[in-house]
Short mmCIF file of C-alpha atoms and ligand atoms in Angstrom, two decimals:
data_model
loop_
_atom_site.label_atom_id
_atom_site.label_comp_id
_atom_site.label_asym_id
_atom_site.label_seq_id
_atom_site.Cartn_x
_atom_site.Cartn_y
_atom_site.Cartn_z
CA MET A 1 0.00 0.00 0.00
CA VAL A 2 2.75 2.40 0.99
CA ALA A 3 4.59 1.81 -2.26
CA LEU A 4 1.44 2.61 -4.25
CA HIS A 5 0.98 5.89 -2.39
CA PHE A 6 4.63 6.60 -3.10
CA LEU A 7 4.24 6.30 -6.84
CA LYS A 8 0.91 8.11 -6.94
CA GLY A 9 2.32 11.07 -4.94
CA ALA A 10 5.35 11.53 -7.15
CA ALA A 11 3.56 11.10 -10.45
CA ALA A 12 0.39 13.10 -9.80
CA MET A 13 1.80 16.20 -8.12
CA LYS A 14 1.55 19.30 -10.28
CA VAL A 15 3.20 22.67 -9.53
CA THR A 16 1.79 25.68 -11.38
CA GLN A 17 3.31 29.15 -11.21
CA LEU A 18 0.70 31.81 -10.36
CA SER A 19 2.49 35.00 -11.40
CA PRO A 20 5.90 35.99 -12.82
CA HIS A 21 7.29 37.20 -9.47
CA ILE A 22 5.64 35.20 -6.73
CA GLY A 23 3.36 32.31 -5.95
CA ALA A 24 2.81 28.76 -7.11
CA GLU A 25 0.03 26.23 -6.60
CA VAL A 26 0.45 22.54 -5.89
CA THR A 27 -2.30 20.05 -6.68
CA GLY A 28 -2.50 16.29 -6.85
CA ILE A 29 -0.79 15.41 -3.58
CA ASP A 30 -2.20 14.43 -0.19
CA LEU A 31 0.45 15.22 2.40
CA ARG A 32 -1.07 12.76 4.89
CA ASN A 33 0.41 9.98 2.75
CA PRO A 34 4.07 8.98 2.68
CA THR A 35 5.93 11.25 0.29
CA ASP A 36 8.91 10.22 -1.82
CA ALA A 37 12.23 12.07 -1.92
CA GLU A 38 11.58 13.53 -5.38
CA SER A 39 8.26 15.07 -4.27
CA ARG A 40 9.94 16.52 -1.18
CA ARG A 41 12.70 17.99 -3.33
CA ARG A 42 10.18 19.52 -5.73
CA LEU A 43 8.05 20.95 -2.92
CA ASN A 44 11.02 22.60 -1.20
CA ALA A 45 12.40 23.91 -4.50
CA ALA A 46 8.96 25.32 -5.32
CA VAL A 47 8.87 27.31 -2.05
CA VAL A 48 12.37 28.71 -2.58
CA ASP A 49 11.84 29.51 -6.28
CA ASN A 50 8.33 30.98 -5.96
CA VAL A 51 8.64 32.41 -2.41
CA ALA A 52 5.03 31.40 -1.60
CA LEU A 53 3.35 28.07 -2.27
CA VAL A 54 -0.27 27.01 -1.80
CA ILE A 55 -0.87 23.28 -1.51
CA ARG A 56 -4.55 22.63 -2.27
CA ASP A 57 -7.06 20.12 -0.96
CA GLN A 58 -5.42 19.01 2.29
CA ASP A 59 -7.43 17.60 5.19
CA PHE A 60 -5.34 17.65 8.34
CA THR A 61 -5.73 17.10 12.04
CA PRO A 62 -3.15 19.24 13.89
CA ARG A 63 -0.80 16.25 14.21
CA GLN A 64 -1.12 15.41 10.53
CA TYR A 65 -0.37 19.03 9.69
CA LEU A 66 2.74 18.95 11.85
CA ALA A 67 3.83 15.69 10.21
CA ALA A 68 3.37 17.28 6.77
CA ILE A 69 5.51 20.25 7.82
CA ALA A 70 8.37 17.86 8.55
CA LEU A 71 8.72 17.53 4.76
CA PHE A 72 10.04 21.09 4.84
CA GLY A 73 12.20 20.96 7.97
CA GLU A 74 12.05 20.98 11.73
CA PRO A 75 9.05 22.72 13.35
CA MET A 76 10.07 25.32 15.94
CA GLU A 77 8.56 27.05 18.98
CA GLN A 78 6.59 30.28 18.46
CA HIS A 79 5.93 33.51 20.38
CA PHE A 80 2.56 33.90 22.11
CA THR A 81 2.47 30.45 23.67
CA GLN A 82 -1.09 31.09 24.84
CA TYR A 83 -2.15 30.28 21.27
CA ALA A 84 -0.43 26.89 21.17
CA LEU A 85 -2.74 23.88 20.85
CA PRO A 86 -2.49 22.15 24.25
CA ASP A 87 -1.91 18.64 22.85
CA CYS A 88 0.15 19.75 19.83
CA PRO A 89 2.03 22.88 21.02
CA LEU A 90 4.14 23.46 17.91
CA VAL A 91 0.86 24.20 16.13
CA HIS A 92 -0.61 27.60 17.04
CA GLU A 93 -4.04 29.02 16.44
CA VAL A 94 -4.31 32.25 14.43
CA SER A 95 -7.83 33.30 15.36
CA ASN A 96 -9.87 36.48 15.05
CA ARG A 97 -11.36 35.66 18.47
CA HIS A 98 -8.16 36.24 20.43
CA THR A 99 -8.28 39.14 22.86
CA ASP A 100 -5.69 40.99 24.93
CA LYS A 101 -5.82 41.46 28.70
CA SER A 102 -8.27 44.33 28.40
CA GLY A 103 -10.62 42.18 26.32
CA LYS A 104 -9.82 44.03 23.08
CA ARG A 105 -9.68 41.89 19.96
CA VAL A 106 -6.07 41.53 18.76
CA MET A 107 -5.25 41.75 15.08
CA HIS A 108 -1.95 39.94 14.75
CA GLY A 109 -0.10 40.43 11.51
CA ALA A 110 -2.13 43.36 10.16
CA GLY A 111 1.01 45.05 8.75
CA TRP A 112 3.83 43.75 6.57
CA HIS A 113 6.34 41.79 8.64
CA THR A 114 8.43 38.64 8.76
CA ASP A 115 8.45 36.25 11.68
CA HIS A 116 10.62 36.21 14.81
CA THR A 117 13.57 38.32 13.64
CA ASN A 118 14.50 38.58 17.33
CA HIS A 119 15.47 34.90 17.28
CA VAL A 120 19.10 34.05 16.62
CA ARG A 121 17.88 31.40 14.18
CA PRO A 122 14.56 32.76 12.89
CA PRO A 123 12.16 30.50 10.99
CA LYS A 124 13.04 29.84 7.37
CA TYR A 125 9.44 29.03 6.46
CA THR A 126 6.05 29.92 7.91
CA SER A 127 3.01 27.83 7.09
CA LEU A 128 -0.72 28.38 7.64
CA TYR A 129 -3.57 25.91 7.21
CA ALA A 130 -7.19 27.03 6.93
CA VAL A 131 -9.59 25.61 9.52
CA ALA A 132 -12.48 28.13 9.51
CA LEU A 133 -12.90 30.96 7.02
CA PRO A 134 -15.14 34.02 6.72
CA SER A 135 -17.51 33.98 3.76
CA SER A 136 -15.32 36.57 2.02
CA GLY A 137 -12.07 38.46 2.73
CA GLY A 138 -9.47 37.54 5.34
CA ASP A 139 -6.74 37.00 2.75
CA THR A 140 -3.07 36.50 3.59
CA ALA A 141 -0.59 38.36 1.38
CA VAL A 142 3.08 37.52 0.81
CA VAL A 143 5.51 39.89 -0.90
CA ASN A 144 8.74 38.90 -2.63
CA MET A 145 11.51 40.84 -0.86
CA ARG A 146 14.12 39.35 -3.18
CA ALA A 147 12.40 41.11 -6.08
CA GLY A 148 12.01 44.15 -3.81
CA TYR A 149 15.75 44.20 -3.16
CA GLU A 150 16.60 43.73 -6.82
CA ALA A 151 14.29 46.64 -7.75
CA LEU A 152 16.17 49.09 -5.51
CA PRO A 153 18.48 51.60 -7.19
CA GLU A 154 22.09 50.40 -7.23
CA ALA A 155 23.16 53.32 -4.97
CA MET A 156 20.62 52.26 -2.35
CA ARG A 157 21.72 48.62 -2.53
CA GLN A 158 25.31 49.74 -1.96
CA LYS A 159 24.29 52.02 0.90
CA ILE A 160 22.51 49.25 2.85
CA GLN A 161 24.95 46.42 2.07
CA GLY A 162 26.53 45.19 5.31
CA MET A 163 24.03 47.00 7.60
CA LYS A 164 22.78 45.11 10.65
CA THR A 165 19.39 45.48 12.26
CA VAL A 166 18.83 45.37 16.02
CA ASN A 167 15.79 43.21 16.79
CA VAL A 168 13.72 42.96 19.95
CA PHE A 169 10.42 41.28 20.78
CA GLN A 170 8.44 44.46 20.25
CA GLY A 171 10.18 47.66 19.22
CA SER A 172 9.08 51.21 19.91
CA ALA A 173 7.61 51.51 16.39
CA SER A 174 4.90 49.05 17.42
CA ALA A 175 2.52 51.88 18.34
CA ARG A 176 2.01 52.45 14.60
CA TYR A 177 0.80 48.89 14.13
CA SER A 178 -2.66 48.19 15.44
CA GLY A 179 -2.01 44.46 15.15
CA GLN A 180 0.32 44.39 18.15
CA SER A 181 -1.06 43.68 21.58
CA ALA A 182 -0.08 46.35 24.11
CA ASP A 183 0.49 43.81 26.86
CA ALA A 184 2.87 41.68 24.83
CA GLN A 185 6.11 43.53 25.51
CA ALA A 186 5.76 43.32 29.25
CA GLU A 187 5.79 39.52 29.04
CA HIS A 188 9.01 39.32 27.04
CA LYS A 189 12.32 40.73 28.16
CA PRO A 190 13.85 42.18 25.01
CA GLU A 191 17.27 40.76 24.25
CA PRO A 192 18.45 42.43 21.07
CA VAL A 193 19.50 40.16 18.22
CA LEU A 194 21.51 41.45 15.26
CA GLN A 195 20.41 40.42 11.77
CA PRO A 196 21.66 41.38 8.30
CA LEU A 197 19.44 43.96 6.60
CA VAL A 198 20.31 42.31 3.28
CA ARG A 199 20.03 38.58 3.71
CA THR A 200 21.39 35.83 1.46
CA ASN A 201 19.24 32.74 0.94
CA PRO A 202 21.58 29.76 1.38
CA ASP A 203 19.41 27.67 -0.96
CA ASN A 204 19.89 29.84 -4.04
CA GLY A 205 22.39 32.56 -3.12
CA ALA A 206 19.82 35.33 -3.77
CA LYS A 207 19.80 38.48 -1.65
CA ALA A 208 16.65 39.95 -0.13
CA LEU A 209 15.64 42.74 2.22
CA TYR A 210 15.20 41.36 5.71
CA PHE A 211 13.70 43.32 8.59
CA HIS A 212 10.60 43.52 10.74
CA PRO A 213 8.90 46.94 10.97
CA VAL A 214 8.05 46.32 14.64
CA LYS A 215 10.76 44.02 15.96
CA THR A 216 13.59 45.90 14.23
CA GLU A 217 14.26 48.69 16.70
CA ASN A 218 17.03 50.36 14.72
CA ILE A 219 19.96 49.79 12.41
CA ALA A 220 23.20 49.21 14.32
CA GLY A 221 25.09 52.50 14.67
CA MET A 222 22.08 54.56 13.58
CA GLY A 223 19.46 56.31 15.72
CA ALA A 224 15.93 54.93 15.97
CA ALA A 225 14.28 57.79 14.06
CA GLU A 226 16.79 57.73 11.18
CA SER A 227 16.57 53.93 11.07
CA GLN A 228 12.77 53.96 10.92
CA THR A 229 12.85 56.52 8.11
CA LEU A 230 15.23 54.32 6.11
CA LEU A 231 13.22 51.14 6.78
CA ALA A 232 9.95 52.86 5.84
CA ASP A 233 11.56 54.03 2.60
CA LEU A 234 12.82 50.52 1.84
CA LEU A 235 9.38 49.08 2.57
CA GLU A 236 7.67 51.57 0.29
CA ARG A 237 10.11 50.93 -2.55
CA SER A 238 10.05 47.15 -2.29
CA VAL A 239 6.39 46.31 -1.62
CA ARG A 240 5.12 46.66 -5.18
CA SER A 241 1.84 45.20 -6.35
CA GLU A 242 3.55 42.97 -8.92
CA PHE A 243 5.67 41.39 -6.17
CA ILE A 244 2.65 40.50 -4.00
CA TYR A 245 0.75 37.23 -3.88
CA ARG A 246 -2.59 37.83 -2.17
CA HIS A 247 -3.92 34.46 -1.13
CA GLN A 248 -7.70 34.09 -1.10
CA TRP A 249 -8.25 31.17 1.21
CA ARG A 250 -10.15 28.03 0.26
CA LYS A 251 -10.95 25.22 2.64
CA GLY A 252 -8.10 22.68 2.51
CA ASP A 253 -5.39 25.20 1.60
CA MET A 254 -1.98 24.95 3.18
CA LEU A 255 0.11 28.05 2.48
CA ILE A 256 3.88 28.09 3.06
CA TRP A 257 6.40 30.83 2.31
CA ASP A 258 10.13 31.45 2.50
CA ASN A 259 10.81 34.04 5.23
CA ARG A 260 14.32 34.53 3.87
CA ALA A 261 12.79 36.25 0.85
CA ALA A 262 9.37 37.44 2.01
CA MET A 263 7.21 39.59 4.22
CA HIS A 264 3.58 38.79 4.85
CA ARG A 265 0.43 40.31 6.30
CA ALA A 266 -3.19 39.51 7.12
CA TYR A 267 -6.26 41.40 5.93
CA PHE A 268 -8.94 42.20 8.48
CA ASP A 269 -11.51 43.21 5.86
CA TYR A 270 -14.27 40.76 6.78
CA ASP A 271 -17.23 40.71 9.13
CA PRO A 272 -15.63 40.30 12.59
CA GLY A 273 -18.68 38.30 13.65
CA GLU A 274 -17.54 35.54 11.28
CA TYR A 275 -14.95 33.07 12.47
CA ARG A 276 -11.47 32.90 10.94
CA LEU A 277 -9.15 30.23 12.29
CA LEU A 278 -5.86 29.13 10.78
CA TYR A 279 -3.25 26.79 12.20
CA ARG A 280 0.31 28.07 12.01
CA VAL A 281 3.63 26.23 12.15
CA LEU A 282 7.14 27.69 11.83
CA VAL A 283 10.08 25.80 10.33
CA ARG A 284 13.44 26.36 12.01
CA GLY A 285 15.96 28.31 9.95
CA GLU A 286 19.70 28.77 9.85
CA LEU A 287 21.82 31.67 11.11
CA PRO A 288 21.04 34.55 8.72
CA PHE A 289 24.00 35.98 6.79
C1 LIG B 301 0.56 35.86 10.48
O1 LIG B 301 1.08 36.97 10.41
O2 LIG B 301 1.22 34.85 10.70
C2 LIG B 301 -0.94 35.71 10.28
C3 LIG B 301 -1.32 35.84 8.88
C4 LIG B 301 -2.81 35.71 8.71
O3 LIG B 301 -3.56 35.69 9.70
O4 LIG B 301 -3.26 35.66 7.57
#
């Protein structure tokens, strides 16, 4: 039986590019079944090449989802442990019903960001799986920061080459982002972590812009205000519509993207009375360089 699944998985899987700069769709594979080495290679290459990948028609329990993620690497711990599933803690809920200590609804991920830049080894991939969806809206968008970097003027690329960002759990710029919970910082002692502003993807050698508008407090050797001005300018120049993949969720979708070449954000443009629940898993990355 296993051997049959093996052959079916490898032969039937189809990867279709969705736009010239970002996004691909995978059909014809059920990641609950054993997956052969060639399918694993193609899936990982598709994430790196296309930055964001949607794998259609999955039907996971949390444990099956976690097992599927192992095809891409080692799942890692996440911030906000209160959202971890009690019996499968590497899987977190991303829900529009979460509230902060004052009872206010939190809107995590409402602005462009990448995950956990304050970790020494931040996640190389982030994945979401749709569990409950509003009748319309609630998309997740991913932007190709490799294309964003390549689109910068040469003088700007030279200026930022070699710069390091200083990353904390929640930087002082967080006030601008309604998605951040006000009580979060108090629970996490910030221990700054340096990251390269221009990051090289070890899987293809490509450079990309790499920073988090909230967690990046400043650029090393530069004041906070000057740093934020530069980062805002880089964000504006690099987040272009043609570099964005805006994912409209369907039941059964598993979305995965390469944090070494991407930022992402959620859209809160749906009826808040409707339920939106995704499961999220992070895949451990390497030391950025
Ligand atoms: C996130 O930033 O991980 C959440 C994205 C989403 O809710 O679509």
